[in-house]
mmCIF file of C-alpha atoms in Angstrom:
data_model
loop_
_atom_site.group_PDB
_atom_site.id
_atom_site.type_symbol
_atom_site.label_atom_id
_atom_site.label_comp_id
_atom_site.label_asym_id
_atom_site.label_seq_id
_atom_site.Cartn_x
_atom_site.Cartn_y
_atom_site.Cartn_z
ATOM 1 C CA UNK A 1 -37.368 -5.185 46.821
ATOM 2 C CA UNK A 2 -39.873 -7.284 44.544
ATOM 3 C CA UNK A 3 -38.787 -10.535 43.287
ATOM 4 C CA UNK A 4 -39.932 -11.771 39.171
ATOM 5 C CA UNK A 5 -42.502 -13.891 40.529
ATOM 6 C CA UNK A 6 -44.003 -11.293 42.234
ATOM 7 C CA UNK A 7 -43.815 -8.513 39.149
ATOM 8 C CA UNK A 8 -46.068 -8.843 35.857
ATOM 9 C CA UNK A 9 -44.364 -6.550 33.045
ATOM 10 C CA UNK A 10 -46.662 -5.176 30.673
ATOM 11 C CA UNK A 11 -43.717 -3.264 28.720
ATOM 12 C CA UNK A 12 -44.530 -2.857 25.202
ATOM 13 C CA UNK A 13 -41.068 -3.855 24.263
ATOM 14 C CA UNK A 14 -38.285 -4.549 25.336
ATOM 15 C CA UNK A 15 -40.950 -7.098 26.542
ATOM 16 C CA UNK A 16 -41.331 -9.851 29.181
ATOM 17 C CA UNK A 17 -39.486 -13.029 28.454
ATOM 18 C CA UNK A 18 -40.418 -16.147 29.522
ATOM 19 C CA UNK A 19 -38.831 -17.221 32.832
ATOM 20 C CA UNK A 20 -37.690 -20.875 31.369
ATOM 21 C CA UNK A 21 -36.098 -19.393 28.506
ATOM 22 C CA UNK A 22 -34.197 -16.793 30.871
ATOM 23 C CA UNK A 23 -33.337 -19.394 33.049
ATOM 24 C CA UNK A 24 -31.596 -21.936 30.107
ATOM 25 C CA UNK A 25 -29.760 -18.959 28.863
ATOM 26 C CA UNK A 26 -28.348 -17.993 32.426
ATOM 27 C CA UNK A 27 -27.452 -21.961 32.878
ATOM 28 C CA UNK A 28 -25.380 -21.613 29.669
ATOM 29 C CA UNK A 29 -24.244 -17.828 29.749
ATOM 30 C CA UNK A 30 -20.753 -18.340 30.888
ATOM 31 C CA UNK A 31 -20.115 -21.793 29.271
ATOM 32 C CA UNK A 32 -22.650 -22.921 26.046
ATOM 33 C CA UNK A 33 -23.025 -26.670 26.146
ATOM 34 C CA UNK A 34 -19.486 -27.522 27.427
ATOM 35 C CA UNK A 35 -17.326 -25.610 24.852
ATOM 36 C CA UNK A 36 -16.012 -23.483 27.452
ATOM 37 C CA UNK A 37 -17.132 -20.389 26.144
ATOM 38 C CA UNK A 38 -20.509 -18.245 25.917
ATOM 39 C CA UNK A 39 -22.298 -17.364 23.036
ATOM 40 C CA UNK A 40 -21.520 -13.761 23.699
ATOM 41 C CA UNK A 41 -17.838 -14.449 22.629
ATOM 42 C CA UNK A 42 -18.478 -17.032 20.236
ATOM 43 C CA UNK A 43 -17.057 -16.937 16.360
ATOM 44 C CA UNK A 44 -19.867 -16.352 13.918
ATOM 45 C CA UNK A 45 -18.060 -18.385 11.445
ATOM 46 C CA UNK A 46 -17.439 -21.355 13.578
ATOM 47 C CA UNK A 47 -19.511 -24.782 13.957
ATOM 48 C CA UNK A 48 -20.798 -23.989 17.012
ATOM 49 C CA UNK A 49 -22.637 -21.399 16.039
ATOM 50 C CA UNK A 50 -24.060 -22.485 12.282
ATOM 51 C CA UNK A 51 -25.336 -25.002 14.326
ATOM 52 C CA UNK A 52 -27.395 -22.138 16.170
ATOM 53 C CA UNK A 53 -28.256 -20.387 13.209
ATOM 54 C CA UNK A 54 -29.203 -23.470 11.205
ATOM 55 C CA UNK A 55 -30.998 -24.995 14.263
ATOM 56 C CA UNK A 56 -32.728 -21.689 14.485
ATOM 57 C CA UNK A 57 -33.786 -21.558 10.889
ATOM 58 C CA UNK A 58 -35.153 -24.708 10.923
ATOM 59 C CA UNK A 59 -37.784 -24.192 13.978
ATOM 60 C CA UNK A 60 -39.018 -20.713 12.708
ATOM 61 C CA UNK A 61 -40.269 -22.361 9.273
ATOM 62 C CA UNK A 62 -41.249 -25.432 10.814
ATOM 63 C CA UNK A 63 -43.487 -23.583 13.706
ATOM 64 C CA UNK A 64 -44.369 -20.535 11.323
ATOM 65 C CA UNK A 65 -44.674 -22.843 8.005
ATOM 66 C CA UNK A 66 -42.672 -20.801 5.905
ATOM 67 C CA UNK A 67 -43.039 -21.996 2.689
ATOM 68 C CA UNK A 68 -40.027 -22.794 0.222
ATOM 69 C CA UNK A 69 -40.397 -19.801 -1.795
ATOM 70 C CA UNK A 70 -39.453 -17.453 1.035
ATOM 71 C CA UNK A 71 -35.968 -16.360 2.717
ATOM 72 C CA UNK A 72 -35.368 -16.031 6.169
ATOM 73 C CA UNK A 73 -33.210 -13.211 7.500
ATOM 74 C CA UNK A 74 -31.593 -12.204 10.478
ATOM 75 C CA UNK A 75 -30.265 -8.802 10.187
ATOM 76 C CA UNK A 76 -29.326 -6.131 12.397
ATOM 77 C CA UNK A 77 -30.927 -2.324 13.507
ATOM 78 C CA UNK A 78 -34.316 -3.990 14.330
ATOM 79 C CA UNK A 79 -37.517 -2.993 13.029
ATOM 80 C CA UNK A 80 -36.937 0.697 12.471
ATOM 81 C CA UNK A 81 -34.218 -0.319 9.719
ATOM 82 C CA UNK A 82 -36.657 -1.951 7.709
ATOM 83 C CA UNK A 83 -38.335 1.461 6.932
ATOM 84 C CA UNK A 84 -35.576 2.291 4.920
ATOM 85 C CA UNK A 85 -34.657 -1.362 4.059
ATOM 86 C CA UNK A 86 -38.194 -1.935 2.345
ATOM 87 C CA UNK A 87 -38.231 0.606 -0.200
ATOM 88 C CA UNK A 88 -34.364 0.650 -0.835
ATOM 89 C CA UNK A 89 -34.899 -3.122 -1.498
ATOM 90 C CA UNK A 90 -38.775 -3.020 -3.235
ATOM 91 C CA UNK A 91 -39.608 -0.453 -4.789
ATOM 92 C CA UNK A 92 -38.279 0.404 -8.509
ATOM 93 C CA UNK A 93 -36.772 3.633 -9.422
ATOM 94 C CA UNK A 94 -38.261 6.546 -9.716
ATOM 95 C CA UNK A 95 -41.332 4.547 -8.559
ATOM 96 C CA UNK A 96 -44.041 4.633 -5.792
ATOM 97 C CA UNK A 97 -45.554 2.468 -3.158
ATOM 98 C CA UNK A 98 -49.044 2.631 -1.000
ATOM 99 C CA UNK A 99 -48.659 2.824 2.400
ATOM 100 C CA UNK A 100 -51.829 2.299 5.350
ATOM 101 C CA UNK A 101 -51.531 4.716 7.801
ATOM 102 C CA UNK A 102 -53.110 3.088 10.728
ATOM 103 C CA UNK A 103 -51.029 4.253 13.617
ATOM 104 C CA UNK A 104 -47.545 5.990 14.482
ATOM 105 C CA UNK A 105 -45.467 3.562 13.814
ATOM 106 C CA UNK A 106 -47.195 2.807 10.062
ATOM 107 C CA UNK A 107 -46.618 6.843 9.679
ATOM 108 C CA UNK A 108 -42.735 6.862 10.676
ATOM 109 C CA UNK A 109 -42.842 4.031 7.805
ATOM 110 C CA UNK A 110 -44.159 5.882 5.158
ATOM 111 C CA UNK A 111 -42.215 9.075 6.307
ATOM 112 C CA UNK A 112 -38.583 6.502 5.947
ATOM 113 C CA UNK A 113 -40.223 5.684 2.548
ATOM 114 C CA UNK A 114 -40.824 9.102 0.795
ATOM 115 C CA UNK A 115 -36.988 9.454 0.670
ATOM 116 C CA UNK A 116 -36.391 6.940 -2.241
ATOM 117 C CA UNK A 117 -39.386 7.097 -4.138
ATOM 118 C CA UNK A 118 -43.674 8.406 -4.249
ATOM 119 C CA UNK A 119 -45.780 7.281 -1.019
ATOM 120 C CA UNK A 120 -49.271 7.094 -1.859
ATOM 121 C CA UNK A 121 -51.763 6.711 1.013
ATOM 122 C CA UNK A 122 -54.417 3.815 0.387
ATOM 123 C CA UNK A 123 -56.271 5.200 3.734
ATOM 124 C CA UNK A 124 -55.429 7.897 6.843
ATOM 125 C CA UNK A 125 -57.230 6.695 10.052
ATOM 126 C CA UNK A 126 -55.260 9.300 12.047
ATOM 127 C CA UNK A 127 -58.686 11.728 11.780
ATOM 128 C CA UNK A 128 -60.461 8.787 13.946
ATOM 129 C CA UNK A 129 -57.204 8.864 16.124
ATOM 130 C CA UNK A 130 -56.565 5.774 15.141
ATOM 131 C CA UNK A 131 -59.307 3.979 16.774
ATOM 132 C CA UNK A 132 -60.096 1.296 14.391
ATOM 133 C CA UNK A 133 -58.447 -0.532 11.497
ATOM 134 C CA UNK A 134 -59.829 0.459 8.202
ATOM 135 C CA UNK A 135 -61.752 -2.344 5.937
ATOM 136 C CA UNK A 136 -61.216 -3.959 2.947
ATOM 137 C CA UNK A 137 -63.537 -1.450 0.833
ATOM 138 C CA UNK A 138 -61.709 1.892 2.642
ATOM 139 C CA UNK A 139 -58.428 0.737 1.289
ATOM 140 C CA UNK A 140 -57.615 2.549 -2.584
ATOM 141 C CA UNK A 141 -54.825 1.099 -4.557
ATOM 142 C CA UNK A 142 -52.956 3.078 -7.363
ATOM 143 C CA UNK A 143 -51.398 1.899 -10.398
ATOM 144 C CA UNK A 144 -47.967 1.045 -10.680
ATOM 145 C CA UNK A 145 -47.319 0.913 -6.814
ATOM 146 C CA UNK A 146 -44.363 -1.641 -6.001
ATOM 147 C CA UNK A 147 -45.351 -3.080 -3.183
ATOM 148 C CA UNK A 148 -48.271 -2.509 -0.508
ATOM 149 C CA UNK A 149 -47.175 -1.671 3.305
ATOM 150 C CA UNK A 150 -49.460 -2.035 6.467
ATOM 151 C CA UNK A 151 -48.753 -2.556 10.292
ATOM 152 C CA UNK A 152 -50.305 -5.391 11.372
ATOM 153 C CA UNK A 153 -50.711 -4.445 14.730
ATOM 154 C CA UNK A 154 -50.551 -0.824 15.737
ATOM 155 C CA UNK A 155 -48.773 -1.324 19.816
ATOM 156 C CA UNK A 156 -49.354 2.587 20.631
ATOM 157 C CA UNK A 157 -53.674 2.926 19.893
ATOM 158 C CA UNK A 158 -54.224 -1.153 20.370
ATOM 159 C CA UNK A 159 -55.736 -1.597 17.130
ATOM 160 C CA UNK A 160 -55.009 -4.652 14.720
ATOM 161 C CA UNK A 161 -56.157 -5.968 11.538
ATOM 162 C CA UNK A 162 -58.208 -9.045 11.942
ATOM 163 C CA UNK A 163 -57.862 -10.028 7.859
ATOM 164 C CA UNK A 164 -55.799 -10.196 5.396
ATOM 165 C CA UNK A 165 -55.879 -7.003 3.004
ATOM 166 C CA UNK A 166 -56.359 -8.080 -0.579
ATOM 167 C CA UNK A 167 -54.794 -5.637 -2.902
ATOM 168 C CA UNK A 168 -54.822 -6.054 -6.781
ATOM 169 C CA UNK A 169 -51.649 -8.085 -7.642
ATOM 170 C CA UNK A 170 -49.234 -5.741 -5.779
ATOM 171 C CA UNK A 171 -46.721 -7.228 -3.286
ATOM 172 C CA UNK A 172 -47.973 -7.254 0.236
ATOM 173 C CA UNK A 173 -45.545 -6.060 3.069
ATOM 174 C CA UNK A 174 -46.234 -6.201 6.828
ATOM 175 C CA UNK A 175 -44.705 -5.130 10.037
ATOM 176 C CA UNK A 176 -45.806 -8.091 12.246
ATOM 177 C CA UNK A 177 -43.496 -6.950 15.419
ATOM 178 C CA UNK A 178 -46.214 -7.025 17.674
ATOM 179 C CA UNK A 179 -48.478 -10.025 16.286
ATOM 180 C CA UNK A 180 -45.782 -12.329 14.583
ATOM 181 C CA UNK A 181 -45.778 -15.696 16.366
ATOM 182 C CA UNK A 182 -49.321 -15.043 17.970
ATOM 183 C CA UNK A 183 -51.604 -16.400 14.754
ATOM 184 C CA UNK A 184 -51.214 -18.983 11.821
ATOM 185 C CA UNK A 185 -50.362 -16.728 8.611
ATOM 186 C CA UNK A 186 -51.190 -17.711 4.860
ATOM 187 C CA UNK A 187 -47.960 -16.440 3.510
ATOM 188 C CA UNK A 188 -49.572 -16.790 -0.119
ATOM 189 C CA UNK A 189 -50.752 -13.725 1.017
ATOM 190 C CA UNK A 190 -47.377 -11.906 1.709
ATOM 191 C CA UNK A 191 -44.812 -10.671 -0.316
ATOM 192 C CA UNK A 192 -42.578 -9.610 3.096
ATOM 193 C CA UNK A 193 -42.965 -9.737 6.501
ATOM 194 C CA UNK A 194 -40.793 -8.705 8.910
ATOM 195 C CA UNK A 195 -40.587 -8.286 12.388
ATOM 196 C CA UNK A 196 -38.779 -6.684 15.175
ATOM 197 C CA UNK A 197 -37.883 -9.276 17.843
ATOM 198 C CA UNK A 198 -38.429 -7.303 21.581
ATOM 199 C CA UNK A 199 -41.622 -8.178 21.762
ATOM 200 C CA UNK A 200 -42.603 -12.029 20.775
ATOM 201 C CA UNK A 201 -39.478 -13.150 19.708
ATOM 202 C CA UNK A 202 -36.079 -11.736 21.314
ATOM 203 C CA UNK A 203 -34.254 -9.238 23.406
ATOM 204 C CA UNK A 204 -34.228 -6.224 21.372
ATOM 205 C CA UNK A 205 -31.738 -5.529 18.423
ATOM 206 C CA UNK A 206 -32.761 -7.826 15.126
ATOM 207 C CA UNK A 207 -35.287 -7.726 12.766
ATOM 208 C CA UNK A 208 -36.266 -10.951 11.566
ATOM 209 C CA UNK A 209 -37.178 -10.933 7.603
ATOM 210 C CA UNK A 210 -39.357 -13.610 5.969
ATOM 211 C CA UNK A 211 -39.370 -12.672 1.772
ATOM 212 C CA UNK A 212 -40.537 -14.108 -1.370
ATOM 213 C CA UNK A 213 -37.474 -14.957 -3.114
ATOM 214 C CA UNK A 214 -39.136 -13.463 -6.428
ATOM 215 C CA UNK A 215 -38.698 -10.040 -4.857
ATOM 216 C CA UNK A 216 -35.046 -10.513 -4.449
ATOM 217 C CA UNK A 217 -32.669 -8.840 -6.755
ATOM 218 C CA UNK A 218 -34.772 -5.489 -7.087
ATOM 219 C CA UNK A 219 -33.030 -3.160 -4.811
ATOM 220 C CA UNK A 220 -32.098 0.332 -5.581
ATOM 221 C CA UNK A 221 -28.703 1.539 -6.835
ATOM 222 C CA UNK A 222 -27.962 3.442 -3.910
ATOM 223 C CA UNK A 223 -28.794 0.418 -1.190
ATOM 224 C CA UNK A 224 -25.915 -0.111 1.474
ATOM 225 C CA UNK A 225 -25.023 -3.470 1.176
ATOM 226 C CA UNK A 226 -25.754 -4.135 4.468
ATOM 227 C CA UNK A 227 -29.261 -3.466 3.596
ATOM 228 C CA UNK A 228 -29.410 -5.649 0.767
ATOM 229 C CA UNK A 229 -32.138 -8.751 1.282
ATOM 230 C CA UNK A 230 -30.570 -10.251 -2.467
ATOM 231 C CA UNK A 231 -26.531 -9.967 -0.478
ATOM 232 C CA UNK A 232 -28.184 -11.025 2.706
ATOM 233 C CA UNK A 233 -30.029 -14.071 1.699
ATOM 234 C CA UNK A 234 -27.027 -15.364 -0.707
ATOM 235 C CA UNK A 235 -24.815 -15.165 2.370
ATOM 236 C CA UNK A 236 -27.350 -16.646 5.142
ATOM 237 C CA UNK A 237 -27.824 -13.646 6.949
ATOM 238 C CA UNK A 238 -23.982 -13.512 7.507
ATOM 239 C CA UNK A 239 -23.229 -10.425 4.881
ATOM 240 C CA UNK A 240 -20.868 -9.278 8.282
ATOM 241 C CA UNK A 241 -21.296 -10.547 11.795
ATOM 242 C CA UNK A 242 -24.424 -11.131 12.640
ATOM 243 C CA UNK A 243 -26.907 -10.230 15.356
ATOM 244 C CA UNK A 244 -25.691 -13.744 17.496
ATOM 245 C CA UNK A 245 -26.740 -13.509 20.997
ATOM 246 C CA UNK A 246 -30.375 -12.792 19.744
ATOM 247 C CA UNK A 247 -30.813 -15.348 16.737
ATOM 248 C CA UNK A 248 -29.567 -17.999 19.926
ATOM 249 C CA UNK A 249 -32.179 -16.504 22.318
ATOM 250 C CA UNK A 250 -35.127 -16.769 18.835
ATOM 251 C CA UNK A 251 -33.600 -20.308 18.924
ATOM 252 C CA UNK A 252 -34.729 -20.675 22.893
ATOM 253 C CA UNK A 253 -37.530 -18.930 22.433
ATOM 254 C CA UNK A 254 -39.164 -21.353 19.547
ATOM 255 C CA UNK A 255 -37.905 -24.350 21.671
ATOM 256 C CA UNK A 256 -40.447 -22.746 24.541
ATOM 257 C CA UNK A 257 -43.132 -22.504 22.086
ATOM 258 C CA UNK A 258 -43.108 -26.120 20.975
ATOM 259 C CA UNK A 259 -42.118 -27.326 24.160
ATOM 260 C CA UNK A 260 -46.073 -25.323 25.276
ATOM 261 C CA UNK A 261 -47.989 -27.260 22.426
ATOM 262 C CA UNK A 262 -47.202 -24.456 19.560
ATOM 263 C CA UNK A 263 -48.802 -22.023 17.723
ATOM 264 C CA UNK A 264 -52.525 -23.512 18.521
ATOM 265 C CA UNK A 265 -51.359 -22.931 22.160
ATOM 266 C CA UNK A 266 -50.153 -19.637 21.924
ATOM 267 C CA UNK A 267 -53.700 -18.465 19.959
ATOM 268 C CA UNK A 268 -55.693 -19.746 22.701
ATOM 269 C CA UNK A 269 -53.450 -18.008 25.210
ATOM 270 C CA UNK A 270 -54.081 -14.618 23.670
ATOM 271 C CA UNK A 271 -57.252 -15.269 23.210
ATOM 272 C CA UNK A 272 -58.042 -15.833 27.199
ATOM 273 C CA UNK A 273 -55.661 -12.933 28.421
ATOM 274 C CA UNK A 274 -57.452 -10.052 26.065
ATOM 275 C CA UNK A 275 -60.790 -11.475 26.763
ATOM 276 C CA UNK A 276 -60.280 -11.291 30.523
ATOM 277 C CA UNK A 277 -59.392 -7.539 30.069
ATOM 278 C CA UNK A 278 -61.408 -6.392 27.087
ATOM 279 C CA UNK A 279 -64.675 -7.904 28.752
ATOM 280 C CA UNK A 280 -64.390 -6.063 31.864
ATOM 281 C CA UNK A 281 -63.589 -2.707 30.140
ATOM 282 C CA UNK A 282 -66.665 -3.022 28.025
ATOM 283 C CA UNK A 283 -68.295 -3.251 31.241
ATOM 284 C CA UNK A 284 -66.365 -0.675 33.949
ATOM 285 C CA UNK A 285 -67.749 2.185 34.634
ATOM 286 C CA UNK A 286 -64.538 3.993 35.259
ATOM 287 C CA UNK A 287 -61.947 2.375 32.821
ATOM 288 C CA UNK A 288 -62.581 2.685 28.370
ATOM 289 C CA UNK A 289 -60.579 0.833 25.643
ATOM 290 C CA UNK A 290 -59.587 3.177 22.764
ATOM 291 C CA UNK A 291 -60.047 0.749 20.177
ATOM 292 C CA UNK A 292 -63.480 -0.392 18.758
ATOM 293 C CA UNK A 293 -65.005 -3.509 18.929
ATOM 294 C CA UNK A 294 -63.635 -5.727 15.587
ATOM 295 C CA UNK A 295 -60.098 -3.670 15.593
ATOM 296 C CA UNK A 296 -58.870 -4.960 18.875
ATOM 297 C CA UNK A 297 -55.468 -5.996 18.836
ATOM 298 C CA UNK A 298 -54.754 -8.946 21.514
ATOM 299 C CA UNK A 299 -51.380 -7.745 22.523
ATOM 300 C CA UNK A 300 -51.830 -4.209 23.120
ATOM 301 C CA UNK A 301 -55.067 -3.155 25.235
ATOM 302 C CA UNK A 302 -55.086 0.365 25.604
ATOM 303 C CA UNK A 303 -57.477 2.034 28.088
ATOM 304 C CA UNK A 304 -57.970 5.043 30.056
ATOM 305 C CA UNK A 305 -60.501 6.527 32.274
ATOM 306 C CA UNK A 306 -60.575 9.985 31.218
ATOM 307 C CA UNK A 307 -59.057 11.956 33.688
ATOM 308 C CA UNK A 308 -55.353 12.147 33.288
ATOM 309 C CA UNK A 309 -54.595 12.669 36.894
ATOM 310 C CA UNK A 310 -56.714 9.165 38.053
ATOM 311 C CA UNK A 311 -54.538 7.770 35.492
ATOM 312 C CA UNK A 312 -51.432 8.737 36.997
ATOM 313 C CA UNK A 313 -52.572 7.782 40.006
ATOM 314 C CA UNK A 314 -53.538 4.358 38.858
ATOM 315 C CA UNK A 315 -49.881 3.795 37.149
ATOM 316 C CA UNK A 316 -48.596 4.383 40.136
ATOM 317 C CA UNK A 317 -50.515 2.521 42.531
ATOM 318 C CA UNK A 318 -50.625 -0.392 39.879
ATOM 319 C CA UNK A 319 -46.901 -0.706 39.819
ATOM 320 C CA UNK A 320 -46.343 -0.481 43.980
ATOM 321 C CA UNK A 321 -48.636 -4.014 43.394
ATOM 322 C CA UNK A 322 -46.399 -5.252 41.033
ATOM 323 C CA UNK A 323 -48.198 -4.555 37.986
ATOM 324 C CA UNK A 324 -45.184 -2.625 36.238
ATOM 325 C CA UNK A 325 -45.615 -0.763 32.930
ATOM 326 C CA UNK A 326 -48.677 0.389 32.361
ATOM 327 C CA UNK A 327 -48.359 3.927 31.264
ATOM 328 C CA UNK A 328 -49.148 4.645 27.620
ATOM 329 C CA UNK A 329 -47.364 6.019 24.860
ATOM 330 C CA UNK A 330 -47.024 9.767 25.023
ATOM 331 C CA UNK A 331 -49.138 10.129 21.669
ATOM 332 C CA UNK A 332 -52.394 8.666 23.628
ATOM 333 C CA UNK A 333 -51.646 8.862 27.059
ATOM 334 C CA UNK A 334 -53.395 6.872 29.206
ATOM 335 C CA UNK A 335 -52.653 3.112 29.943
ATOM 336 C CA UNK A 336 -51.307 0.096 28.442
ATOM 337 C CA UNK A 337 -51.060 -3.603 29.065
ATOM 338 C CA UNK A 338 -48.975 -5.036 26.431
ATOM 339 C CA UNK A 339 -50.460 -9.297 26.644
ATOM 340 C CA UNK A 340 -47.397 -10.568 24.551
ATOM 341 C CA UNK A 341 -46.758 -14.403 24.191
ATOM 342 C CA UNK A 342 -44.272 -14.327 27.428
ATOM 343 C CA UNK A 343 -47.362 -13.027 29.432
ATOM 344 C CA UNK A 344 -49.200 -15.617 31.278
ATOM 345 C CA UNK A 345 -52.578 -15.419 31.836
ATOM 346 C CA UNK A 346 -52.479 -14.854 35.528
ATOM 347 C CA UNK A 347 -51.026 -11.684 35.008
ATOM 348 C CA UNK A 348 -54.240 -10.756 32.926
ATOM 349 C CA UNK A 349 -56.512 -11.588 35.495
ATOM 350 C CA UNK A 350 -54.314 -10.168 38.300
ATOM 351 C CA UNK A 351 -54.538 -7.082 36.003
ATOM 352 C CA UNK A 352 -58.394 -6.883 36.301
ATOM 353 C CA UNK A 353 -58.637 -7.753 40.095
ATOM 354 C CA UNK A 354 -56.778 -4.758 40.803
ATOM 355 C CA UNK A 355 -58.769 -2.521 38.397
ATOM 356 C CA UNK A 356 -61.765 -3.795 40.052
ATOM 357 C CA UNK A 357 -60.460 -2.861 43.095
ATOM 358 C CA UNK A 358 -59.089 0.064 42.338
ATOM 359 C CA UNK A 359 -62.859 1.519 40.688
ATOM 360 C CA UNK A 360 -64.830 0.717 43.570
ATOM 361 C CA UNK A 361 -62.739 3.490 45.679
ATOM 362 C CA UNK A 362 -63.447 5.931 42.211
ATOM 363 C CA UNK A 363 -66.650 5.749 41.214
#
């Protein structure tokens, strides 16, 4: 039996939570502030929660900035919805959008997408397996796309972009799920972002939706209502019942980051948990990051050492210490430490002193 304090999860989502947020939801699980009720059982129509919601609302744009122009969504099916939700809502018909394929999840995307109108590829890593994120000059346009789609942060190969793409007056959309909450963002940038919540944000189950409100209003004919951004942001996210247990644990979860110091905080954080591990993988002799130097994303470190059956035995022996997680997605193999906000940096450098350890008995 191993107790929380004792276990670092790496998951790369569901992720770890952080223990004071846990802890304030258990304290009000069976009775929210003295109504009598929980939150679980709560009426989404009711003061109680618009409270939540509004409350909620108002700390994501204040910590994120969200400018004016945008709407903020809460809707439900999490980030895998959004592949269909994107083009259904974006792209005109009978019309075409270009897509980045940087990783698995930025494929799936463009796969969702070719079912309601032309995917054009602006660039294909996979023949580098994904190693590195493509720059500004590999990236090709085309004419007439609606909208342009990347993955900001690729969780399975531990790549992520380190700039903004720049693309020639077409709508920018990003999957942030990994990175959203981790770095300032210039949303003049963005068209759409969007996010599923396990991993920075939320237990698992919502996608959170940030849009220019210019792009509302263009969705296909054939787009469920329930997938409608225009429907969703004229009724506050509230089309049907919405995803409520999760928009109040976002709400916890932003009152933990400003309670920390904020965004600032949370970049400096990152910062000083990949550094501890990428620095000693650029020096091991038994242990290699997949991802080149400049591509590295700071929640996902992906490593290996080249033998699949010392990586085994390394997942194992890592998790009897506590260190729980680690294997890698079945498309790279290998390992994993997933270094999301909730991660503190003691379980970065706990992470290292038992690699250390664990190559002087292999080399």
């Amino acid at each position: 039996m191993r107790t929380r304090t004792e276990t670092y999860n790496f998951a790369a989502g569901p992720s770890t939570l952080p223990e004071e947020v846990l802890r304030r939801a258990s304290e009000e699980m069976l009775n929210y502030r003295g109504c009598g009720y929980s939150v679980l059982e709560m009426s989404h129509r009711g003061p109680l929660f618009q409270e939540i919601l509004s409350s909620t609302t108002y700390s994501l744009k204040t910590i994120l900035q969200v400018p004016d122009d945008f709407e903020i969504l809460f809707l439900p099916g999490g980030g895998t919805q959004e592949f269909a939700a994107i083009p259904l809502n974006l792209m005109t018909e009978g019309g075409s959008a270009d897509y980045a394929i940087t990783g698995y999840f930025a494929k799936l995307a463009a796969e969702e997408a070719e079912k309601y109108g032309r995917v054009q590829y602006c660039c294909d890593m996979s023949s580098e397996n994904f190693c590195r994120i493509p720059d500004q000059s590999d990236l090709r346009f085309h004419d007439g796309a609606s909208y342009f789609y990347f993955c900001a942060n690729n969780t399975v190969y531990g790549t992520e972009w380190q700039y903004d793409p720049q693309t020639p007056g077409i709508p920018v959309v990003a999957d942030m799920s990994s990175d959203i909450l981790t770095k300032y963002i210039n949303f003049h940038n963005y068209g759409l972002i969007y996010a599923g919540v396990q991993k920075n944000l939320a237990p698992a189950g919502m996608a959170l939706v940030i849009v220019r409100k210019s792009l509302l209003g263009k969705e296909l004919s054939i787009t469920p209502k329930i997938m409608s951004y225009r429907l969703q942001a004229e009724k506050e996210s509230m089309l049907n019942t919405p995803p409520c247990w999760n928009i109040y644990m976002l709400g916890l979860m932003l009152d933990w980051v400003r309670s920390i110091g904020g965004i600032g905080e949370l970049v400096r954080r990152k910062e000083q948990r990949a550094n501890l591990l990428y620095s000693y993988l650029d020096e091991s002799s038994l242990f290699h990051a997949h991802a080149r130097k400049g591509s590295r994303s700071y929640m996902n470190v992906t490593f290996s050492t080249g033998n699949a059956a010392t990586d085994k035995e390394f997942i194992q022996q890592a998790e009897a210490s506590g260190l729980v997680n680690l294997k890698g997605h079945r498309k790279l193999g290998g390992m994993r430490a997933s270094l999301y906000n909730a991660m503190p940096v003691e379980g970065a450098e706990k992470l290292v002193e038992f690699m250390k350890e664990f190559e002087v008995h292999h080399i």
